[in-house]
Tab-separated table of C-alpha atoms in Angstrom:
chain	number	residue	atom	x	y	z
O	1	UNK	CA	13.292	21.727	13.007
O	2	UNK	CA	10.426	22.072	14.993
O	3	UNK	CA	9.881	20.010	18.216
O	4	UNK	CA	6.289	19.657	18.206
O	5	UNK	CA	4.968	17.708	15.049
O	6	UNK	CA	1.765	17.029	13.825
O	7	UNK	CA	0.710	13.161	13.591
O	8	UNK	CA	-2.589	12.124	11.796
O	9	UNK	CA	-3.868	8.305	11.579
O	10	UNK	CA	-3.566	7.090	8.104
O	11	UNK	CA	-7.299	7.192	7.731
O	12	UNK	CA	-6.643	11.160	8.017
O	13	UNK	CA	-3.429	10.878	5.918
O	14	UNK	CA	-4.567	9.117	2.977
O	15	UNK	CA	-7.910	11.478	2.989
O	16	UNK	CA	-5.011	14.384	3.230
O	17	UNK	CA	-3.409	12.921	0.095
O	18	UNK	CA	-6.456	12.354	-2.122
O	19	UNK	CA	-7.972	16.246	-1.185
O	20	UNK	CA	-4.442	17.168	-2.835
O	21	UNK	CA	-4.717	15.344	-5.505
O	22	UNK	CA	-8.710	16.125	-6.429
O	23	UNK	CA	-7.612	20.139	-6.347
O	24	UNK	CA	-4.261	19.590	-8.411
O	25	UNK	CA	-5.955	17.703	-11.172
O	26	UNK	CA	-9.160	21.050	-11.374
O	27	UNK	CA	-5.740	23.043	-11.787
O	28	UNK	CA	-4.184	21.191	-14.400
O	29	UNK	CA	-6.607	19.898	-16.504
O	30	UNK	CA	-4.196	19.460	-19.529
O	31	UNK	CA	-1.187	17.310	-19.992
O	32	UNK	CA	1.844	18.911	-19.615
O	33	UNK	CA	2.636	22.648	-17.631
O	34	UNK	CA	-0.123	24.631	-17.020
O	35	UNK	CA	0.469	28.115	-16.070
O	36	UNK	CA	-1.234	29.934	-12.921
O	37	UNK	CA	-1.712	33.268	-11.475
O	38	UNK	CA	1.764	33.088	-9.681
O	39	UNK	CA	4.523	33.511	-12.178
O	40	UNK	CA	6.644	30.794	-10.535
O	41	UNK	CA	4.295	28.087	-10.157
O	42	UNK	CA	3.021	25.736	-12.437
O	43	UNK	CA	0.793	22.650	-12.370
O	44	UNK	CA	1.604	19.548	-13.938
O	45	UNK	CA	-0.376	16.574	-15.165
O	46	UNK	CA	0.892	13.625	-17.097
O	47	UNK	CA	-1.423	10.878	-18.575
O	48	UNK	CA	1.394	8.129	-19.289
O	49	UNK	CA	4.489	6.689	-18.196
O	50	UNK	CA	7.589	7.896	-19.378
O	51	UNK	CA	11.259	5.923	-19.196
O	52	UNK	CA	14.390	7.494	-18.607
O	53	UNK	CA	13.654	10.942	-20.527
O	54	UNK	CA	16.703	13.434	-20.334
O	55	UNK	CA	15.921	16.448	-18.438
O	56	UNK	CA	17.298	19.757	-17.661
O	57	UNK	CA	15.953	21.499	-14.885
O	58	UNK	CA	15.817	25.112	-13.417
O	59	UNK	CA	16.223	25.510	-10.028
O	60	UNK	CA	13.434	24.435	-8.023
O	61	UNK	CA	11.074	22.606	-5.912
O	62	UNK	CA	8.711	19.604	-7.429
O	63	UNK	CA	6.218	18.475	-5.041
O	64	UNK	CA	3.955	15.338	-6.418
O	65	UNK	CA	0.328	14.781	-4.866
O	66	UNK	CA	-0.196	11.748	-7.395
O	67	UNK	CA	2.081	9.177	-9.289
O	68	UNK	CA	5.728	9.121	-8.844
O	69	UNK	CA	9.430	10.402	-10.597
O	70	UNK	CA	12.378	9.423	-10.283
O	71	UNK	CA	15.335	11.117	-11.131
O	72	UNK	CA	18.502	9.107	-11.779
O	73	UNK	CA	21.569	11.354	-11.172
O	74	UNK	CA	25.451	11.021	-9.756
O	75	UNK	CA	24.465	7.263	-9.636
O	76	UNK	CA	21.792	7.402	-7.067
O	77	UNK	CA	18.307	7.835	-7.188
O	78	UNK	CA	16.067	10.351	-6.558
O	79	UNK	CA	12.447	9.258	-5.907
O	80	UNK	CA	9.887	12.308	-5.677
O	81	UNK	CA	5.743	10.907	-5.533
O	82	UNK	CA	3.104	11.740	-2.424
O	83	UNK	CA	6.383	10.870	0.545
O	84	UNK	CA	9.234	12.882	-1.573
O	85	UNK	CA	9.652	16.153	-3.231
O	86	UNK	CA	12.298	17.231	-5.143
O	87	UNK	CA	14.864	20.513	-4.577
O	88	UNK	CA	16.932	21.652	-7.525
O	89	UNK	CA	19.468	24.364	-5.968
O	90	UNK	CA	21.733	24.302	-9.189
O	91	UNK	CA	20.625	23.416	-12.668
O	92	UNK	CA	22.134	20.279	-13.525
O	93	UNK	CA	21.096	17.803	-16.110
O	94	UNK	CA	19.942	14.018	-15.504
O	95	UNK	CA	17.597	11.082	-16.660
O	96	UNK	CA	13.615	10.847	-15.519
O	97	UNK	CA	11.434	8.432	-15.413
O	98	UNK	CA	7.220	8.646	-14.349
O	99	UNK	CA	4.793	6.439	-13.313
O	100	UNK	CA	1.474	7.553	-14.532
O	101	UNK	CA	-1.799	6.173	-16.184
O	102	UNK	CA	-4.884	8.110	-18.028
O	103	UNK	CA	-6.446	6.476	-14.908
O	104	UNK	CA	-4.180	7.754	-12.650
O	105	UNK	CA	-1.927	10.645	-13.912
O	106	UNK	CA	0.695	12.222	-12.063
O	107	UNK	CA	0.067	15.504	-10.680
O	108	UNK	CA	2.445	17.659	-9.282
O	109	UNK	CA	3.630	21.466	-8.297
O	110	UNK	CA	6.687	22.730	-9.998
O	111	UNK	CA	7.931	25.867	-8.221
O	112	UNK	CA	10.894	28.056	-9.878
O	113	UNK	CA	13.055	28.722	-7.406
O	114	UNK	CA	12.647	32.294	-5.790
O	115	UNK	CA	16.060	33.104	-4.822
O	116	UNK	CA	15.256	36.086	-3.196
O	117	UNK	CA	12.497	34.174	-0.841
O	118	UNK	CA	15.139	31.983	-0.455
O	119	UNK	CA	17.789	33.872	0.838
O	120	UNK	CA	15.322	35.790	3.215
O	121	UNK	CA	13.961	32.891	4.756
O	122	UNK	CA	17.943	31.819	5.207
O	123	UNK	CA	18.783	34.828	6.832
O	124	UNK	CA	15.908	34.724	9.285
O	125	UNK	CA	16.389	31.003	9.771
O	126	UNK	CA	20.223	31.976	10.568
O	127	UNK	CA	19.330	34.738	12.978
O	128	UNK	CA	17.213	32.670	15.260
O	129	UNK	CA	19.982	30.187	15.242
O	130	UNK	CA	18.475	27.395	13.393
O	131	UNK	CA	21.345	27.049	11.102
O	132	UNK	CA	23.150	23.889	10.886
O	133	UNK	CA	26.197	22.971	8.400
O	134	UNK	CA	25.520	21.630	5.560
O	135	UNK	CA	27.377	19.883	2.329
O	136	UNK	CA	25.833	21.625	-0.399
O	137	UNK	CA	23.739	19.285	-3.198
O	138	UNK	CA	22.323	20.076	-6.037
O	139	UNK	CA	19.392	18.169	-5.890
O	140	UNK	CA	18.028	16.471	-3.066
O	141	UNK	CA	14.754	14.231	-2.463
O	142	UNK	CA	13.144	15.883	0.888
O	143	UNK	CA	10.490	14.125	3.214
O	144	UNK	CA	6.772	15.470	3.022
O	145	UNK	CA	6.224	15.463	6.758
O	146	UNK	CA	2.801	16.859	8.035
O	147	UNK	CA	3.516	20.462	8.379
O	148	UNK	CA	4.434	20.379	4.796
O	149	UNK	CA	1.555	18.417	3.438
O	150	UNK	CA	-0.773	20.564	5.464
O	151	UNK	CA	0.680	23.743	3.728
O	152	UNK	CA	0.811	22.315	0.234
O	153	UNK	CA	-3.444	20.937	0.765
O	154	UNK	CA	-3.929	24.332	1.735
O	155	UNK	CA	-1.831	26.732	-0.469
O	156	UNK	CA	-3.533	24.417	-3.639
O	157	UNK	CA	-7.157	25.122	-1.410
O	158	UNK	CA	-6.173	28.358	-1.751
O	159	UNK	CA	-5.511	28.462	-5.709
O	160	UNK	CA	-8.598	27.134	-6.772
O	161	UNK	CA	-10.329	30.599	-5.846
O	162	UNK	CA	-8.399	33.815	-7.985
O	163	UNK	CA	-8.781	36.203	-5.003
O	164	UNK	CA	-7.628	33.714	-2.631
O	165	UNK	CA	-4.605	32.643	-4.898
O	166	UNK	CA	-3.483	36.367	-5.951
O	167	UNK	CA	-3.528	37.555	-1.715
O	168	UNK	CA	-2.983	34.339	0.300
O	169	UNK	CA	-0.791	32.317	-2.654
O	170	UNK	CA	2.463	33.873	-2.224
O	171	UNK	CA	2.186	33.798	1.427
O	172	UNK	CA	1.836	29.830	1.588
O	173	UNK	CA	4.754	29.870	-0.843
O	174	UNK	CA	6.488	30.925	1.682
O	175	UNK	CA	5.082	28.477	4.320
O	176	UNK	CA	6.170	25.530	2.211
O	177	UNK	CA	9.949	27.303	1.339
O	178	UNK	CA	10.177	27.266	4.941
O	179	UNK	CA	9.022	23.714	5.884
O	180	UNK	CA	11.834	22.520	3.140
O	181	UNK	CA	14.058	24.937	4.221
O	182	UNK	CA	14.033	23.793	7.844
O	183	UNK	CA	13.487	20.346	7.015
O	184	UNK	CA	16.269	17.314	7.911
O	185	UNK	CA	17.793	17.904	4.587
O	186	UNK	CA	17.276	22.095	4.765
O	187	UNK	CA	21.229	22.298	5.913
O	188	UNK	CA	22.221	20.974	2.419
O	189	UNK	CA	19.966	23.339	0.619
O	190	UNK	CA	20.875	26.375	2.270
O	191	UNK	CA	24.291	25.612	1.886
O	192	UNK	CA	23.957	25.287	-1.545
O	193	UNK	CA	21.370	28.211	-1.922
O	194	UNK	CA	24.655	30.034	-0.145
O	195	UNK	CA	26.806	29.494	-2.629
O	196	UNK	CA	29.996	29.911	-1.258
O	197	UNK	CA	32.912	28.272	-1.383
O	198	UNK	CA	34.264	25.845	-4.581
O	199	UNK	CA	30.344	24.804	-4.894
O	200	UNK	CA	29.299	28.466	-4.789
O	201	UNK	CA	31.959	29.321	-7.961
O	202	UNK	CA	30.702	26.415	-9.744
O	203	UNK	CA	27.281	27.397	-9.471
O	204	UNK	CA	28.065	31.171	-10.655
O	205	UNK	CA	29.855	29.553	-13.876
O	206	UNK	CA	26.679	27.627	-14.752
O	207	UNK	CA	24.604	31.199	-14.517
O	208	UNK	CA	27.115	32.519	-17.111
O	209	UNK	CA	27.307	29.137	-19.018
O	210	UNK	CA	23.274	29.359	-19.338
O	211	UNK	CA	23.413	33.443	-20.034
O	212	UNK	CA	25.858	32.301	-22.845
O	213	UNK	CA	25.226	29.472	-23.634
O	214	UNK	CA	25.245	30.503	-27.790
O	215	UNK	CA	28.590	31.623	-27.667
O	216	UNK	CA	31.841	29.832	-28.174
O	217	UNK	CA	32.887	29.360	-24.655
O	218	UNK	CA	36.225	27.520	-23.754
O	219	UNK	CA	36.936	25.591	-20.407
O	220	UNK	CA	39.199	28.230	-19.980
O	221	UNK	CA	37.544	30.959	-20.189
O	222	UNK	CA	35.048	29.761	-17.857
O	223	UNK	CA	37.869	28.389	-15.031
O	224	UNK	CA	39.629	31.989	-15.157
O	225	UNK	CA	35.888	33.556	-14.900
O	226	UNK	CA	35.170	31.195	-11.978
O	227	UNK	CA	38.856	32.038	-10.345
O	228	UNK	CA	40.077	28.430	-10.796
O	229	UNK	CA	42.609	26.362	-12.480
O	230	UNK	CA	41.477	24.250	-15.633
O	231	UNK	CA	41.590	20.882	-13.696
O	232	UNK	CA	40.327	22.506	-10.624
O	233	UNK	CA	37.248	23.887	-12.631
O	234	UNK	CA	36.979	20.412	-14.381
O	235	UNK	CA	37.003	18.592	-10.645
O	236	UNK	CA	34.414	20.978	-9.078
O	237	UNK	CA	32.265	21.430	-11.903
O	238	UNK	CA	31.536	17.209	-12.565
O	239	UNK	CA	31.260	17.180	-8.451
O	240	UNK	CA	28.626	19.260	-8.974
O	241	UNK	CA	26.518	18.667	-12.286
O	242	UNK	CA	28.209	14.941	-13.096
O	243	UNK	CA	29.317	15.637	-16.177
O	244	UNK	CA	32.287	17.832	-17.860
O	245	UNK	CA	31.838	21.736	-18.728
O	246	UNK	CA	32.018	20.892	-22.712
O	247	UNK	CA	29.549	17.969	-22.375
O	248	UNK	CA	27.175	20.508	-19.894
O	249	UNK	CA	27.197	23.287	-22.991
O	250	UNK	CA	26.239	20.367	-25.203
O	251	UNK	CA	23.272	19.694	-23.510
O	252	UNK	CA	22.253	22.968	-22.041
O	253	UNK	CA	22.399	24.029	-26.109
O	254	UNK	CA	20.061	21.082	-27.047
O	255	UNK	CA	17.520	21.695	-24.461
O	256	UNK	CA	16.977	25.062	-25.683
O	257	UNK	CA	17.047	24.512	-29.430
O	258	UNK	CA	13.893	21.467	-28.882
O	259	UNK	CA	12.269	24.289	-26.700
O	260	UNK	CA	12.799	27.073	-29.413
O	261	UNK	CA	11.724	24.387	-32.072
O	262	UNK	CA	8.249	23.504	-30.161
O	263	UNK	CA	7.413	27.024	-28.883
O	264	UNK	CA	9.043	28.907	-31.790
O	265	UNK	CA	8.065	26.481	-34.828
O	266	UNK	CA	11.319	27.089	-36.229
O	267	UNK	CA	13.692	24.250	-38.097
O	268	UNK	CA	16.232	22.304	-36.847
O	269	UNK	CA	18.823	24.801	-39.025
O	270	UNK	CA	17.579	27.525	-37.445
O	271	UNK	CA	17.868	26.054	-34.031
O	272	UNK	CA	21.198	24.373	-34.469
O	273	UNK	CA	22.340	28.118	-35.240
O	274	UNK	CA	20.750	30.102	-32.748
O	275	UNK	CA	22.112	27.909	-29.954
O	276	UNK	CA	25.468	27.846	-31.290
O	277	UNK	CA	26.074	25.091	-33.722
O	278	UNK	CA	27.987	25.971	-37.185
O	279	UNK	CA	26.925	22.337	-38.118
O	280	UNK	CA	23.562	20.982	-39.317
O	281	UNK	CA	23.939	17.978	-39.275
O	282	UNK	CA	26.186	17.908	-36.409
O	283	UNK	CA	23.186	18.983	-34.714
O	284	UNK	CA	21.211	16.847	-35.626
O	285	UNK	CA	22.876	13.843	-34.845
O	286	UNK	CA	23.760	14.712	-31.321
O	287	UNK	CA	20.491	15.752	-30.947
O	288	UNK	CA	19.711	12.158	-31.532
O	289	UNK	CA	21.779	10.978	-29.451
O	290	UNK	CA	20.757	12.546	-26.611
O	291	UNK	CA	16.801	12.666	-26.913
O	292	UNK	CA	16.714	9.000	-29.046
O	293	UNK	CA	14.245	10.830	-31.856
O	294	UNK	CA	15.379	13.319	-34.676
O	295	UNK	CA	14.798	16.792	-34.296
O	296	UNK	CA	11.319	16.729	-36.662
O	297	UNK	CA	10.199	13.694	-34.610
O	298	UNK	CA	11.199	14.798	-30.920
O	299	UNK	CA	9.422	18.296	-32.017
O	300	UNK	CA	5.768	16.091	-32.869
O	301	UNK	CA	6.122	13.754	-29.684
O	302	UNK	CA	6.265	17.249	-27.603
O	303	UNK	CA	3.498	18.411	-28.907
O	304	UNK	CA	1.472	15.593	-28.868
O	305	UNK	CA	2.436	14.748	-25.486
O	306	UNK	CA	2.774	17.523	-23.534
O	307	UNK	CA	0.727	21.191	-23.527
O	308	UNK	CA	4.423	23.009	-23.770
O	309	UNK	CA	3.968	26.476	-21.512
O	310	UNK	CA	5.901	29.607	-22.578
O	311	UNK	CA	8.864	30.159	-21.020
O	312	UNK	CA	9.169	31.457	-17.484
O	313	UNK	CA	10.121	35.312	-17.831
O	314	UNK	CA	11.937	35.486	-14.605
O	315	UNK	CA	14.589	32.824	-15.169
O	316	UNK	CA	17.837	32.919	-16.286
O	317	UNK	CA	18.699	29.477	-16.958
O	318	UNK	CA	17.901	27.271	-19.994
O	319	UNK	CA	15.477	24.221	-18.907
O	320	UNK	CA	13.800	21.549	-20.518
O	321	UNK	CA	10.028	22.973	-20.033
């Protein structure tokens, strides 16, 4: 971490803090995602509060200039607002909650992990001898210190203007991957971004679990895949995501069947099927229990709530938006 840090007077920091949050909401002026010229960012605004919403997300980083989330997860929790932002190394499923008003919504950056970016800025991190152990996480909450807030103020500067965004965007990408990556909790990230060891095979089964995610995968299959016994597998995967590989499936499946239902306008039947259910009405009851509305009604609150972006071309894991 650097040795030389920037320190404003909270005049300077709360002026920092409301610039961010006057350019975020002219880049997301509707509720929900809302795409941008980068493929892996996207802007979100959110007019109301939500409680303890099940979520699913990719890998990524969430950085919030207004309003607060929390993200409840391996019994702690995970509080990302103006101090916080979250990493996602690993897609693993947990309960949200928001704080946000029509006043005041909640504005925030959600980045799609670049695992390429990543790994570069590891490897030059690594090199210079800035690498420190780690024990890998799947998610973490990570401090906005100064350097990072003056990054994020300018990289959203720069998106308001298309020629700006398209040549200097990608670049301050890159400044704020490295200002988390080197950060007091960047060890744990780049050990997980590594993906070695028993967290590392875990992590590999959950890119085949999402690539498959339709077909009629056992907890075998997926251990002898992974190069692990069955209770092995079981151990490391829960360590990981906090659940069981059957109960992971389960929701991974009923993520993407509301997402096909909203973007797609297709019926529950032909949801349940596509995402691997031979039962209807199975379906539909543990899609109940899982999102507390029926399929039909879970489908209208989406779209009333939230403006629902298409899905982001690059990925290859299921998410919930």
């Amino acid at each position: 971490m650097p040795d030389y840090p920037i320190h404003y007077a909270p005049q300077e920091r709360e002026q920092q803090r409301q610039r961010m949050a006057s350019l975020l909401e002219q880049l997301a002026p509707n509720e929900g995602y809302n795409l941008t010229s980068l493929p892996g960012v996207r802007f979100l605004r959110s007019n109301r509060a939500l409680k303890l919403v099940p979520v699913l997300y990719d890998p990524g980083i969430v950085i919030v200039c207004q309003g607060r989330k929390r993200g409840f997860f391996g019994g702690q929790t995970y509080v990302y607002d103006e101090n916080h932002c979250l990493v996602v190394s690993v897609p693993v499923p947990f309960t949200m909650e928001t704080d946000a008003s029509l006043e005041e919504p909640l504005l925030a950056i959600y980045m799609h992990l670049d695992f390429k970016l990543a790994a570069d800025l590891m490897l030059q991190l690594d090199q210079l001898g800035a690498a420190a152990p780690g024990k890998p996480q799947g998610m973490l909450s990570t401090a906005m210190d100064q350097r990072l807030n003056g990054s994020v103020l300018r990289f959203l500067a720069a998106m308001i203007e298309p020629t700006e965004a398209a040549i200097l965007g990608p670049a301050l990408v890159r400044e704020i991957y490295f200002h988390i990556l080197n950060s007091e909790q960047g060890p744990s990230m780049r050990a997980a971004l590594a993906m070695q060891g028993q967290f590392g095979k875990v992590a590999r089964a959950l890119r085949q679990l999402h690539a498959r995610y339709s077909e009629n995968l056992t907890v075998e299959q997926l251990a002898s895949e992974a190069g692990m016994s069955v209770p092995a597998f079981h151990v490391h995967f829960k360590s990981v995501t906090n659940t069981s590989p059957m109960q992971y499936l389960k929701s991974t499946r009923l993520h993407q069947a509301r997402l096909l239902m909203v973007r797609n306008s297709i019926t529950a039947a032909a949801a349940s099927s596509e995402v691997g259910y031979d039962s209807p009405s199975q379906f539909s009851r543990e899609f109940k229990r899982l999102f507390g509305n029926s399929p039909v009604e879970e489908v209208k609150r989406m779209r009333a709530d939230f403006a629902v972006p298409p899905a982001h071309a690059a990925s290859v894991f299921v998410s919930s938006h």
